[in-house]
Amino acid sequence: MWAIEVEDVVKRFGEFVAVDRISFRVRRGEIFGLLGPNGAGKSTTIRILCGLLAPTSGRARVDGLDVVTQAEQVKRRIGYMSQRFSLYEDLTVEENVELFSGLYGVPRERRRQRQQEVLEMAGLTAWRRRLVRALPGGWKQRLALGCALVHEPPILFLDEPTSGVDPIARRQFWDMIVRLSEAGRTILVTTHYMDEAAYCHRLALMDRGRIVALDAPAALARSLASVAFLHLESSDLWESLKVLEREASVERVTLFGAGVHLRVRDPERARERIQRALHARGITISRLDVVAPSMEDVFVAVIEGGERNER
Amino acid sequence: MTWRRTWAMARKEFLHIRRDPRSLLLALAVPIVLLLLFGYALRLDVDRIPMLVFDADGSPQSRNLIARFAGSRFFDVVGMVEDPARIRREMDRQRCLLALVIPPDYSRRWLRGERASIQLILDGSDSNTASIALGYAEALLREHVGSWQMSVLRRATGVMVNPPVDVRVRVWYNSELRSRNYIVPGLIAIILMIIAALLASLTLAREWEMGTMEQLLSTPVRPSEIVLGKMLAFFAIGLLDMLIALLVGVVFFRVPLRGDPLLVLLMGGLFLFGALGWGVLISALVRSQVLAYQLGVLTSFLPAFLLSGFIFAIENMPPVVQAVTYLVPARYFIVILRGLFLKGVGVELLVGEVAFLIAYAAVVFGLATRCLQRRLA
Ligand SMILES: Nc1ncnc2c1ncn2[C@@H]1O[C@H](COP(=O)(O)OP(=O)(O)OP(=O)(O)O)[C@@H](O)[C@H]1O
Ligand SMILES: [Mg+2]
């Protein structure tokens, strides 16, 4: 049986279609990522699956339960971290955990133990009496995850759990997610960070309410076998951008870190032409290598591919 | 509905209150401040009316009349004037409310048994007080003339004659006619309404604003449990306020409490439940704290103050407004409170009022729960 099944789900807000006939299924124990730009419909999809929003049409099941007709049972079996941090800042760490163990109806005899386990997992045992307001961002996120886990739900929905968190804290957070998945929990997670997509077993790329690609991260990258990516760093990045946009052998230029990523068909030929063109403008190249496509490259390519097919 | 989830909500709400001592202080200071303010400043009794006298006669008869006024507890002769023009000046400065003008021929006519006239000048700018003062003055004059007639009769006939009618007024229930006895019970209703409007109207709106509502609703907690849990916490504060008000009223202002104090608390609890429900309902409808607060004050505190018969008698309102007062729960609660305080009646005489309060609480609670549910889709 699938942990999550989504069938032709549509969500309209008035005329606006936020989620446009999406379908996918998530296996038990899987880390399933929803990736997409702002307004793609990721949060809306998660809200529907948590029983917070009713879909306009289509069906969705979570742990075999219909999210519309059996919303209450669904809520017992899931943990949810909303995109915006939403624990009580004027309560202590411990009081927040207690509140949610009460709301989830954790049995009295298990409660103490569960609260301790959760605090330990989140690494917050020493800070249990601190007001949440006083915690750094990354810790708050771990606490939010802990609160979503007090009742040991088999399925977790995490909406951009690492937004606004420093890279080290993000790492720690993902380590926790991976461990949870290894322990058999199913995790549906959304993110803006392309590098985090690599932690997912499978990815659905969303754009304007639609799922434009769905596969394992590596497979998505492989589907771009016919193209290659070059990473360029130079003395004058802006001038280089202008030059390369007119260069026929380069299909696409995207900024990436301190340099740019160039999508090309034939890397060797393109490299020569780029070197020549930049040299003519007096620009020195400090780096120009073939690289593996980033998730961002994949994303852009897939979406552009989709648009080309539509035309 | 489970008790565990409801209690988890209530406990959290208690913690919010504890972490914000200002709101707690406010909730406890409001009843005391209001009681002192109204208990001392708002006096509807009219006595010691300041008056001036212009005595152009200067006879024993005119002094006799003046002594009557001076001896009454309702009047306070603050001065005698030589020049009638001063009366206007003094009245404009609000030094006196009433002036008595005795013409030069007063004693002459009086002794001749002719019709003697005097003039009363009243400051009518506060018509309520003026008409009460006039009533007192008329009664005093009637008595003055009456007792004189009796003495004339006695002298002429040599027999003791009793006045034909002996009117003795007795006021029941508030025998001292102290407005405080009337106001303090009503004030309890106002206090509970303010607390409910202040606390409850903000509570759900804050959760929407902070984004915590979404997190709450992703758990199995039901809207009715959220509403009830929040109400429980505020209910405790409301009861505490009510106890404070009762104590201050009975011990400090010596308002008689003739009914059962437990019954007063019970009725207070019933009223409080409805009032809090109304606050939560507003909070469920409006997602901004500012708007919820304004609506809360506008729709609960103001009607309780103006349309409940607390100060302004409902009988004197236009029919349309009178009809509206039937929807104001404070109206019923004030009837109950005054009945319990001043008459010491039991619930059996207040069945209608109690029934309305129960119905009100049930409807408002149901609506608040429904509205919260509807906001989700
Ligand atoms: N309650 C609502 N009423 C109207 N429009 C809404 C509502 N909720 C979301 N939308 C719109 O639906 C679209 C999808 O929103 P959603 O929050 O699902 O995007 P997202 O993929 O989560 O984006 P982000 O990365 O910014 O979180 C957006 O354009 C948003 O403005
Ligand atoms: Mg989102």
XYZ file of C-alpha atoms and ligand atoms in Angstrom:
720
model
C 0.000 0.000 0.000
C 1.153 3.536 -0.723
C 1.736 6.067 2.016
C 0.377 8.929 -0.087
C -1.754 8.736 -3.226
C -2.740 11.829 -5.155
C -5.090 11.545 -8.112
C -5.958 14.431 -10.415
C -6.075 16.924 -7.587
C -7.101 20.456 -8.561
C -7.267 23.466 -6.255
C -8.769 26.733 -7.437
C -8.873 30.002 -5.533
C -11.635 31.762 -7.441
C -10.442 31.872 -11.052
C -6.849 31.165 -10.127
C -5.677 27.567 -10.442
C -3.064 26.984 -7.732
C -2.832 23.206 -8.237
C -3.609 21.890 -11.701
C -4.495 18.181 -11.941
C -1.527 16.681 -10.188
C -1.063 12.953 -9.550
C 1.691 11.109 -7.742
C 2.256 8.314 -5.243
C 4.740 8.079 -2.393
C 6.099 4.805 -1.012
C 6.403 4.018 2.667
C 9.729 5.125 4.097
C 10.432 7.317 1.121
C 11.762 10.874 1.215
C 9.707 12.551 -1.471
C 10.644 16.073 -2.504
C 8.464 18.764 -4.046
C 10.650 21.285 -5.787
C 9.594 24.430 -7.540
C 9.729 28.214 -7.760
C 7.573 30.580 -5.681
C 3.871 30.095 -6.218
C 4.307 26.689 -7.857
C 1.635 25.217 -5.581
C 3.826 23.203 -3.186
C 2.325 24.550 0.044
C -1.188 24.256 -1.343
C -0.558 20.593 -2.173
C 0.720 19.908 1.345
C -2.222 21.711 2.944
C -4.621 19.566 0.974
C -2.822 16.407 2.073
C -2.965 17.521 5.732
C -6.712 18.051 5.541
C -6.344 21.820 6.001
C -7.751 22.685 2.581
C -10.371 20.814 0.598
C -9.363 20.110 -3.022
C -11.654 21.555 -5.681
C -11.644 18.170 -7.408
C -9.670 14.948 -7.459
C -8.874 12.512 -4.673
C -6.053 12.162 -2.220
C -5.331 9.425 0.298
C -2.865 9.508 3.157
C -2.074 6.203 4.839
C -5.027 4.792 2.922
C -7.440 7.401 4.319
C -9.331 9.947 2.272
C -8.150 13.448 3.188
C -11.604 14.965 2.763
C -13.959 12.439 4.314
C -11.553 11.063 6.916
C -9.642 14.227 7.738
C -9.682 13.582 11.454
C -8.093 10.131 11.215
C -5.574 11.505 8.721
C -4.546 14.173 11.247
C -3.771 11.494 13.839
C -1.327 9.795 11.465
C 0.618 12.790 10.216
C 3.009 15.376 11.514
C 3.082 18.793 9.826
C 5.608 21.572 9.856
C 4.159 24.622 8.188
C 6.263 26.894 6.020
C 6.059 29.709 8.542
C 7.470 28.924 11.984
C 4.410 28.477 14.117
C 5.104 27.311 17.622
C 4.356 29.511 20.623
C 7.282 31.830 21.246
C 6.132 32.836 24.712
C 6.073 29.225 25.865
C 9.135 27.202 26.818
C 10.521 24.383 24.696
C 9.021 21.839 27.056
C 5.618 23.526 27.211
C 5.345 23.462 23.437
C 6.123 19.753 23.329
C 3.596 19.144 26.122
C 0.943 21.131 24.292
C 1.291 19.106 21.129
C 1.453 15.784 22.936
C -1.853 16.810 24.544
C -3.412 17.911 21.250
C -2.300 14.704 19.512
C -3.721 12.711 22.398
C -0.541 10.857 23.338
C -1.663 8.442 26.105
C -0.870 9.656 29.600
C 1.461 6.756 30.438
C 3.553 7.322 27.294
C 3.604 11.097 27.478
C 6.580 11.766 29.766
C 8.736 9.305 27.883
C 7.750 10.618 24.440
C 8.429 14.194 25.474
C 11.882 13.217 26.638
C 12.641 11.274 23.471
C 11.563 14.158 21.307
C 13.663 16.675 23.223
C 16.636 14.359 22.957
C 16.179 13.823 19.237
C 15.984 17.584 18.695
C 19.042 18.061 20.913
C 17.121 20.454 23.140
C 17.089 18.596 26.460
C 19.420 21.128 28.056
C 17.238 23.984 26.837
C 13.880 22.575 27.832
C 13.049 25.473 30.145
C 14.066 28.185 27.685
C 11.450 30.373 26.056
C 11.228 29.497 22.377
C 11.612 33.195 21.545
C 15.215 33.011 22.749
C 16.253 30.088 20.509
C 18.290 30.491 17.287
C 16.461 29.765 14.009
C 17.869 26.314 13.377
C 16.909 25.160 16.882
C 13.384 26.392 16.456
C 13.085 24.303 13.322
C 14.317 21.211 15.189
C 11.785 21.895 17.916
C 9.017 22.248 15.333
C 10.031 18.896 13.868
C 10.035 17.416 17.368
C 6.527 18.713 18.051
C 5.326 17.221 14.771
C 6.758 13.874 15.893
C 5.535 13.501 19.504
C 2.748 11.132 18.506
C 5.073 9.035 16.312
C 3.198 9.606 13.039
C 4.084 7.277 10.143
C 3.936 10.208 7.703
C 5.529 13.643 7.900
C 4.829 16.760 5.852
C 7.588 19.345 5.996
C 7.018 22.612 4.148
C 10.364 24.297 3.533
C 11.698 23.155 6.891
C 15.115 24.692 6.335
C 14.252 28.109 4.972
C 16.213 30.861 6.661
C 18.505 28.420 8.465
C 22.309 28.464 8.244
C 24.053 25.739 6.185
C 25.360 23.773 9.194
C 21.955 23.679 10.831
C 20.476 22.638 7.484
C 22.860 19.685 7.354
C 21.923 18.597 10.853
C 18.280 18.913 9.984
C 18.601 16.752 6.894
C 20.540 14.157 8.869
C 17.520 13.930 11.152
C 15.187 13.534 8.201
C 17.318 10.779 6.689
C 17.336 8.909 10.019
C 13.557 9.211 10.277
C 13.178 7.744 6.814
C 15.542 4.886 7.707
C 13.299 4.198 10.701
C 10.438 3.678 8.245
C 8.662 7.030 8.278
C 7.460 8.558 5.041
C 8.480 12.146 4.453
C 7.086 14.600 1.952
C 9.236 17.694 1.922
C 9.304 20.898 -0.102
C 12.359 23.009 -0.624
C 13.783 25.926 -2.514
C 17.359 24.721 -2.138
C 18.505 22.674 -5.088
C 21.328 21.045 -3.142
C 18.807 19.592 -0.679
C 17.003 17.800 -3.474
C 19.842 15.287 -3.541
C 18.689 13.929 -0.151
C 15.343 12.937 -1.631
C 14.695 9.437 -2.977
C 12.378 10.879 -5.569
C 11.562 14.381 -6.703
C 8.549 16.007 -8.255
C 9.320 19.276 -9.999
C 6.374 21.646 -9.805
C 5.763 24.744 -11.854
C 2.606 26.853 -11.962
C 0.493 24.176 -10.343
C 1.687 21.289 -12.518
C 4.159 18.487 -11.963
C 6.584 18.859 -14.855
C 8.915 15.963 -13.991
C 9.013 13.167 -11.458
C 11.950 10.824 -10.902
C 14.951 10.051 -8.725
C 17.393 12.996 -8.630
C 20.095 11.101 -10.495
C 17.657 9.933 -13.156
C 16.422 13.456 -13.686
C 20.000 14.556 -14.188
C 20.640 11.675 -16.624
C 17.639 12.606 -18.722
C 19.719 15.547 -19.805
C 22.353 13.257 -21.335
C 22.252 15.035 -24.675
C 23.478 18.282 -23.131
C 26.472 19.228 -21.045
C 27.189 22.013 -18.599
C 30.218 24.232 -18.335
C 31.119 26.246 -15.312
C 32.724 29.581 -16.081
C 34.457 32.084 -13.861
C 36.070 35.167 -15.373
C 37.488 38.605 -14.650
C 34.319 40.384 -15.779
C 31.201 38.306 -15.219
C 28.686 40.865 -16.528
C 30.577 41.469 -19.744
C 30.946 37.699 -20.199
C 27.175 37.245 -19.771
C 26.498 39.768 -22.519
C 28.943 38.133 -24.879
C 27.746 34.588 -24.197
C 24.103 35.397 -24.672
C 24.932 36.169 -28.325
C 27.111 33.053 -28.678
C 25.359 30.411 -30.822
C 26.954 27.343 -29.248
C 25.569 28.261 -25.785
C 21.926 27.258 -25.238
C 21.464 28.877 -21.905
C 23.301 30.922 -19.322
C 22.435 30.822 -15.640
C 24.213 32.410 -12.705
C 25.646 29.861 -10.345
C 27.658 30.788 -7.259
C 30.572 33.022 -8.191
C 30.257 32.120 -11.870
C 27.806 31.050 -14.542
C 26.556 27.709 -15.823
C 26.413 27.310 -19.575
C 24.285 24.677 -21.250
C 25.865 23.409 -24.450
C 25.479 20.506 -26.925
C 29.101 19.813 -27.719
C 31.305 20.795 -24.817
C 34.675 20.657 -26.595
C 33.655 22.777 -29.572
C 31.756 25.242 -27.353
C 34.736 25.634 -25.073
C 36.975 26.739 -27.910
C 34.444 29.222 -29.220
C 33.815 30.698 -25.771
C 37.507 31.113 -25.099
C 37.946 32.898 -28.389
C 34.941 35.182 -27.943
C 35.888 36.243 -24.420
C 39.519 36.680 -25.336
C 38.526 39.065 -28.130
C 36.857 41.263 -25.506
C 39.909 41.205 -23.262
C 38.256 39.096 -20.578
C 40.487 36.625 -18.705
C 39.018 33.225 -17.898
C 39.916 31.876 -14.483
C 37.897 28.681 -14.789
C 36.018 26.865 -17.558
C 35.232 23.190 -16.791
C 32.659 20.592 -17.673
C 30.495 19.983 -14.577
C 27.623 17.713 -13.538
C 24.309 19.511 -13.901
C 22.966 21.052 -10.707
C 19.365 20.499 -9.688
C 18.732 24.031 -10.848
C 20.042 23.235 -14.309
C 17.837 20.174 -14.413
C 14.867 22.173 -13.292
C 15.306 24.890 -15.857
C 15.899 22.363 -18.616
C 12.842 20.313 -17.710
C 10.574 23.323 -17.543
C 11.868 24.671 -20.844
C 11.480 21.237 -22.360
C 7.881 21.186 -21.185
C 7.250 24.569 -22.727
C 8.805 23.497 -26.021
C 6.544 20.432 -26.091
C 3.478 22.583 -25.481
C 4.214 24.743 -28.497
C -14.702 16.061 22.034
C -12.041 14.919 24.457
C -11.151 16.485 27.748
C -7.437 15.904 27.171
C -7.245 18.106 24.086
C -9.508 20.761 25.608
C -7.357 20.877 28.710
C -4.174 21.088 26.627
C -5.638 24.200 24.955
C -6.755 25.732 28.259
C -3.358 25.137 29.838
C -1.572 26.789 26.972
C -3.897 29.772 27.307
C -3.137 30.036 31.033
C 0.567 30.059 30.170
C 0.068 32.907 27.681
C -1.678 34.899 30.383
C 1.035 34.156 32.907
C 3.788 35.190 30.499
C 2.100 38.514 29.834
C 1.670 40.022 33.311
C 0.389 43.267 31.847
C -2.746 41.636 30.540
C -3.260 39.862 33.841
C -2.812 43.090 35.747
C -5.244 44.782 33.428
C -7.782 42.038 33.933
C -7.562 42.396 37.693
C -7.271 46.169 37.848
C -10.213 46.898 35.567
C -12.898 45.819 38.054
C -11.352 47.732 40.929
C -10.869 50.923 38.944
C -14.375 50.772 37.519
C -15.923 50.114 40.902
C -14.138 53.018 42.528
C -14.865 55.291 39.608
C -18.553 54.535 39.492
C -18.986 54.000 43.191
C -17.660 57.434 44.016
C -18.100 59.624 41.002
C -21.331 58.451 39.501
C -23.984 59.483 41.959
C -27.487 59.758 40.739
C -28.768 60.876 44.145
C -29.722 64.534 44.334
C -29.161 66.049 47.758
C -27.494 69.101 49.270
C -28.622 71.172 46.330
C -26.702 74.450 46.588
C -29.108 77.410 46.763
C -29.023 81.185 47.121
C -31.633 83.299 48.821
C -32.669 86.877 48.054
C -34.785 88.011 50.959
C -36.350 91.434 50.170
C -38.776 91.089 53.046
C -36.500 90.404 55.993
C -39.399 89.478 58.279
C -39.706 86.620 60.799
C -42.035 84.899 58.301
C -39.487 85.005 55.492
C -36.712 83.823 57.820
C -39.001 81.024 58.882
C -39.304 79.869 55.270
C -35.559 80.101 54.715
C -34.949 78.044 57.842
C -37.103 75.288 56.352
C -34.822 75.040 53.336
C -31.709 75.272 55.449
C -32.957 72.506 57.696
C -33.660 70.080 54.826
C -30.998 67.560 53.880
C -31.852 68.153 50.265
C -30.857 71.808 50.258
C -27.782 73.686 51.224
C -28.188 77.424 51.576
C -24.825 78.630 50.392
C -25.497 82.346 50.742
C -27.833 85.297 50.989
C -27.654 87.987 48.298
C -28.493 91.655 48.481
C -28.780 92.148 44.765
C -30.948 89.798 42.631
C -28.593 90.309 39.668
C -26.002 88.276 41.546
C -28.166 85.193 41.262
C -27.564 84.949 37.554
C -23.826 85.452 37.945
C -23.565 82.809 40.648
C -25.679 80.382 38.675
C -23.462 80.874 35.619
C -20.473 80.006 37.767
C -22.345 76.946 38.954
C -22.174 78.030 42.576
C -25.878 77.399 42.959
C -28.534 75.336 41.265
C -31.536 76.959 42.843
C -32.423 80.453 44.042
C -35.266 81.498 46.271
C -36.569 85.056 45.846
C -38.842 86.427 48.570
C -40.642 89.695 47.579
C -40.945 92.672 50.006
C -44.669 92.154 50.600
C -44.348 88.491 51.537
C -45.004 88.773 55.287
C -47.652 91.432 54.863
C -49.735 89.289 52.567
C -49.021 86.173 54.609
C -50.296 87.763 57.797
C -53.344 89.152 56.034
C -54.125 85.687 54.785
C -53.751 86.840 51.184
C -51.991 84.913 48.509
C -48.270 85.480 49.040
C -45.997 84.598 46.169
C -42.376 83.618 46.058
C -40.104 82.854 43.141
C -37.908 79.793 42.577
C -35.180 80.073 39.955
C -33.682 76.815 38.716
C -30.632 76.057 36.619
C -32.258 73.854 33.995
C -29.075 72.964 32.114
C -29.129 69.570 33.831
C -32.822 68.944 33.419
C -32.759 65.701 35.350
C -31.327 67.246 38.492
C -33.434 70.394 38.044
C -36.700 68.503 37.965
C -35.718 66.471 41.016
C -34.753 69.678 42.858
C -38.043 71.274 41.869
C -39.922 68.250 43.190
C -38.143 68.506 46.532
C -38.792 72.266 46.737
C -42.485 71.845 45.971
C -42.863 69.163 48.595
C -41.093 71.327 51.119
C -43.301 74.318 50.376
C -46.479 72.253 50.556
C -45.471 70.998 53.947
C -44.589 74.518 55.075
C -47.981 75.894 54.072
C -49.798 72.872 55.458
C -48.256 73.083 58.880
C -49.044 76.804 59.003
C -52.678 76.151 58.093
C -52.890 73.608 60.879
C -51.490 76.040 63.405
C -53.913 78.774 62.310
C -56.777 76.339 62.588
C -55.625 75.292 66.033
C -55.376 78.849 67.221
C -58.825 79.693 65.859
C -60.655 76.654 67.225
C -58.514 75.698 70.174
C -58.677 72.066 69.134
C -55.846 69.883 67.963
C -56.557 69.023 64.366
C -54.676 66.377 62.467
C -53.981 66.954 58.838
C -56.646 65.299 56.686
C -54.174 63.035 54.945
C -50.973 61.744 56.339
C -48.821 60.562 53.509
C -45.866 58.418 54.434
C -43.742 57.170 51.641
C -41.862 53.940 52.114
C -39.464 52.704 49.535
C -38.979 48.996 49.280
C -35.800 47.095 48.368
C -33.502 50.054 48.264
C -34.836 51.757 51.313
C -32.114 54.340 51.538
C -32.650 55.192 47.892
C -28.930 54.992 47.392
C -27.997 54.889 43.751
C -24.858 52.983 44.674
C -26.954 49.999 45.651
C -28.396 50.122 42.211
C -25.217 50.749 40.295
C -22.817 48.244 41.839
C -24.788 45.137 40.827
C -25.094 46.515 37.303
C -21.408 47.258 37.286
C -20.616 43.579 37.746
C -22.246 42.901 34.395
C -20.248 45.685 32.758
C -16.987 44.431 34.242
C -17.523 40.882 33.047
C -18.408 42.162 29.598
C -15.270 44.295 29.371
C -13.043 41.424 30.429
C -14.675 39.143 27.912
C -14.349 41.693 25.122
C -10.744 42.522 25.987
C -9.457 38.990 26.331
C -11.552 36.766 24.139
C -11.841 38.938 21.054
C -8.076 38.964 20.605
C -7.374 35.321 21.124
C -8.187 33.566 17.838
C -7.250 36.602 15.764
C -3.788 36.417 17.330
C -3.452 32.759 16.345
C -4.354 33.571 12.743
C -1.946 36.496 12.697
C 0.927 34.487 14.162
C 0.308 31.515 11.851
C -0.110 29.209 14.831
C -3.703 28.454 13.895
C -2.582 26.415 10.900
C -0.348 24.310 13.132
C -3.178 23.781 15.632
C -5.593 22.754 12.913
C -3.180 20.177 11.526
C -3.587 18.264 14.794
C -6.716 16.255 15.628
C -7.960 19.058 17.927
C -11.509 20.076 17.016
C -12.774 23.639 16.652
C -15.128 23.124 19.594
C -12.173 22.041 21.741
C -10.134 25.069 20.711
C -13.009 27.415 21.535
C -13.857 25.715 24.823
C -10.230 25.477 25.953
C -9.714 29.177 25.370
C -12.950 30.041 27.119
C -12.024 27.969 30.170
C -8.878 29.982 30.773
C -10.642 33.329 30.490
C -13.523 31.982 32.510
C -11.231 31.586 35.489
C -10.104 35.206 35.205
C -13.688 36.385 34.806
C -14.788 34.570 37.946
C -11.892 36.070 39.842
C -12.952 39.532 38.655
C -16.460 38.820 39.734
C -15.286 37.844 43.216
C -13.277 41.033 43.478
C -16.281 43.097 42.405
C -18.533 41.330 44.886
C -16.118 41.887 47.727
C -15.526 45.552 46.941
C -19.243 46.127 46.492
C -20.404 44.392 49.637
C -17.542 45.114 52.013
C -16.388 48.508 50.818
C -19.525 50.124 49.452
C -21.859 48.259 51.807
C -24.250 47.286 49.072
C -26.669 44.814 50.651
C -26.498 41.325 49.197
C -29.795 39.812 50.228
C -29.702 36.808 47.893
C -27.481 33.740 47.938
C -23.865 34.683 47.034
C -23.355 31.286 45.415
C -26.321 31.919 43.180
C -24.788 35.252 42.187
C -21.558 33.473 41.201
C -23.458 30.806 39.312
C -25.418 33.377 37.339
C -22.203 35.300 36.754
C -20.616 32.158 35.344
C -23.531 31.672 32.987
C -23.352 35.254 31.765
C -19.579 35.080 31.457
C -19.789 31.976 29.289
C -22.013 33.773 26.793
C -19.925 36.934 26.880
C -16.677 35.013 26.252
C -18.380 33.053 23.501
C -19.266 36.318 21.809
C -15.658 37.496 22.029
C -14.391 34.234 20.544
C -17.018 34.417 17.808
C -15.779 37.851 16.751
C -12.253 36.554 16.894
C -13.198 33.653 14.641
C -14.784 35.969 12.088
C -12.001 38.542 11.919
C -8.398 37.615 11.363
C -6.811 40.861 12.504
C -6.336 41.598 16.178
C -6.979 45.323 15.833
C -10.270 44.831 14.051
C -11.347 42.085 16.432
C -10.628 44.300 19.406
C -12.580 47.236 18.029
C -15.496 45.032 17.101
C -15.356 43.431 20.526
C -15.633 46.736 22.355
C -18.260 48.041 19.986
C -20.535 45.030 20.126
C -20.221 43.877 23.703
C -19.123 46.624 26.029
C -21.103 49.522 24.538
C -24.494 47.769 24.421
C -23.901 46.459 27.943
C -23.271 49.999 29.078
C -25.945 51.865 27.156
C -28.701 49.398 26.353
C -28.883 47.221 29.437
C -30.712 49.534 31.821
C -27.480 49.922 33.778
C -27.820 53.701 33.942
C -30.349 54.645 31.297
C -33.824 53.349 31.954
C -35.020 51.129 29.124
C -38.622 52.412 29.502
C -37.468 55.858 28.406
C -35.880 54.680 25.171
C -37.539 54.929 21.743
C -39.425 51.709 20.840
C -36.879 50.646 18.208
C -34.033 50.898 20.685
C -36.130 49.134 23.290
C -36.570 46.248 20.864
C -32.803 46.051 20.403
C -32.229 45.803 24.142
C -33.921 42.408 24.164
C -30.839 41.056 22.361
C -28.393 42.435 24.910
C -27.544 39.702 27.424
C -26.414 42.253 29.998
C -29.991 43.454 30.184
C -31.107 40.118 31.596
C -28.098 39.684 33.802
C -28.624 43.100 35.380
C -32.226 42.213 36.180
C -30.977 39.001 37.774
C -28.263 40.762 39.754
C -30.515 43.510 41.051
C -33.084 40.918 41.991
C -30.499 38.893 43.875
C -28.826 41.849 45.536
C -31.696 44.111 46.502
C -34.683 41.778 46.696
C -32.986 38.552 47.595
C -35.272 36.655 45.240
C -34.558 33.071 44.217
C -34.063 31.805 40.661
C -37.714 30.796 40.397
C -38.649 34.431 39.776
C -35.895 34.906 37.204
C -36.605 31.898 34.999
C -37.097 33.960 31.853
C -33.819 35.807 32.242
C -31.874 32.664 33.090
C -33.382 30.860 30.108
C -32.280 33.656 27.811
C -28.725 33.586 29.142
C -28.517 29.824 28.666
C -29.867 30.068 25.132
C -27.507 32.936 24.342
C -24.454 31.034 25.618
C -25.409 27.920 23.652
C -26.069 29.768 20.380
C -22.920 31.874 20.586
C -20.718 28.889 21.409
C -22.217 26.926 18.523
C -21.700 29.826 16.121
C -18.098 30.402 17.213
C -17.309 26.737 16.618
C -19.036 26.758 13.242
C -17.239 29.907 12.118
C -13.868 28.483 13.029
C -14.693 25.358 11.043
C -15.817 27.389 8.054
C -12.626 29.455 7.971
C -10.650 26.362 7.048
C -11.964 25.622 3.587
N -5.883 31.038 0.247
C -5.482 31.455 -0.955
N -6.264 32.286 -1.685
C -5.864 32.715 -2.894
N -4.712 32.361 -3.490
C -3.890 31.537 -2.824
C -4.230 31.041 -1.520
N -3.224 30.238 -1.095
C -2.313 30.242 -2.084
N -2.694 31.014 -3.127
C -1.965 31.216 -4.379
O -1.683 29.972 -4.926
C -0.396 29.943 -5.515
C 0.376 28.763 -4.973
O 0.688 29.034 -3.624
P 1.588 28.064 -2.767
O 1.702 28.682 -1.447
O 1.053 26.683 -2.863
O 2.973 28.147 -3.513
P 4.375 27.533 -3.075
O 4.799 26.635 -4.157
O 4.283 26.981 -1.725
O 5.271 28.839 -3.094
P 6.404 29.296 -2.058
O 7.661 28.670 -2.550
O 6.424 30.772 -2.223
O 5.992 28.839 -0.725
C 0.239 31.280 -5.210
O 0.163 32.097 -6.364
C -0.623 31.872 -4.136
O -0.699 33.272 -4.250
Mg 5.029 27.425 0.074
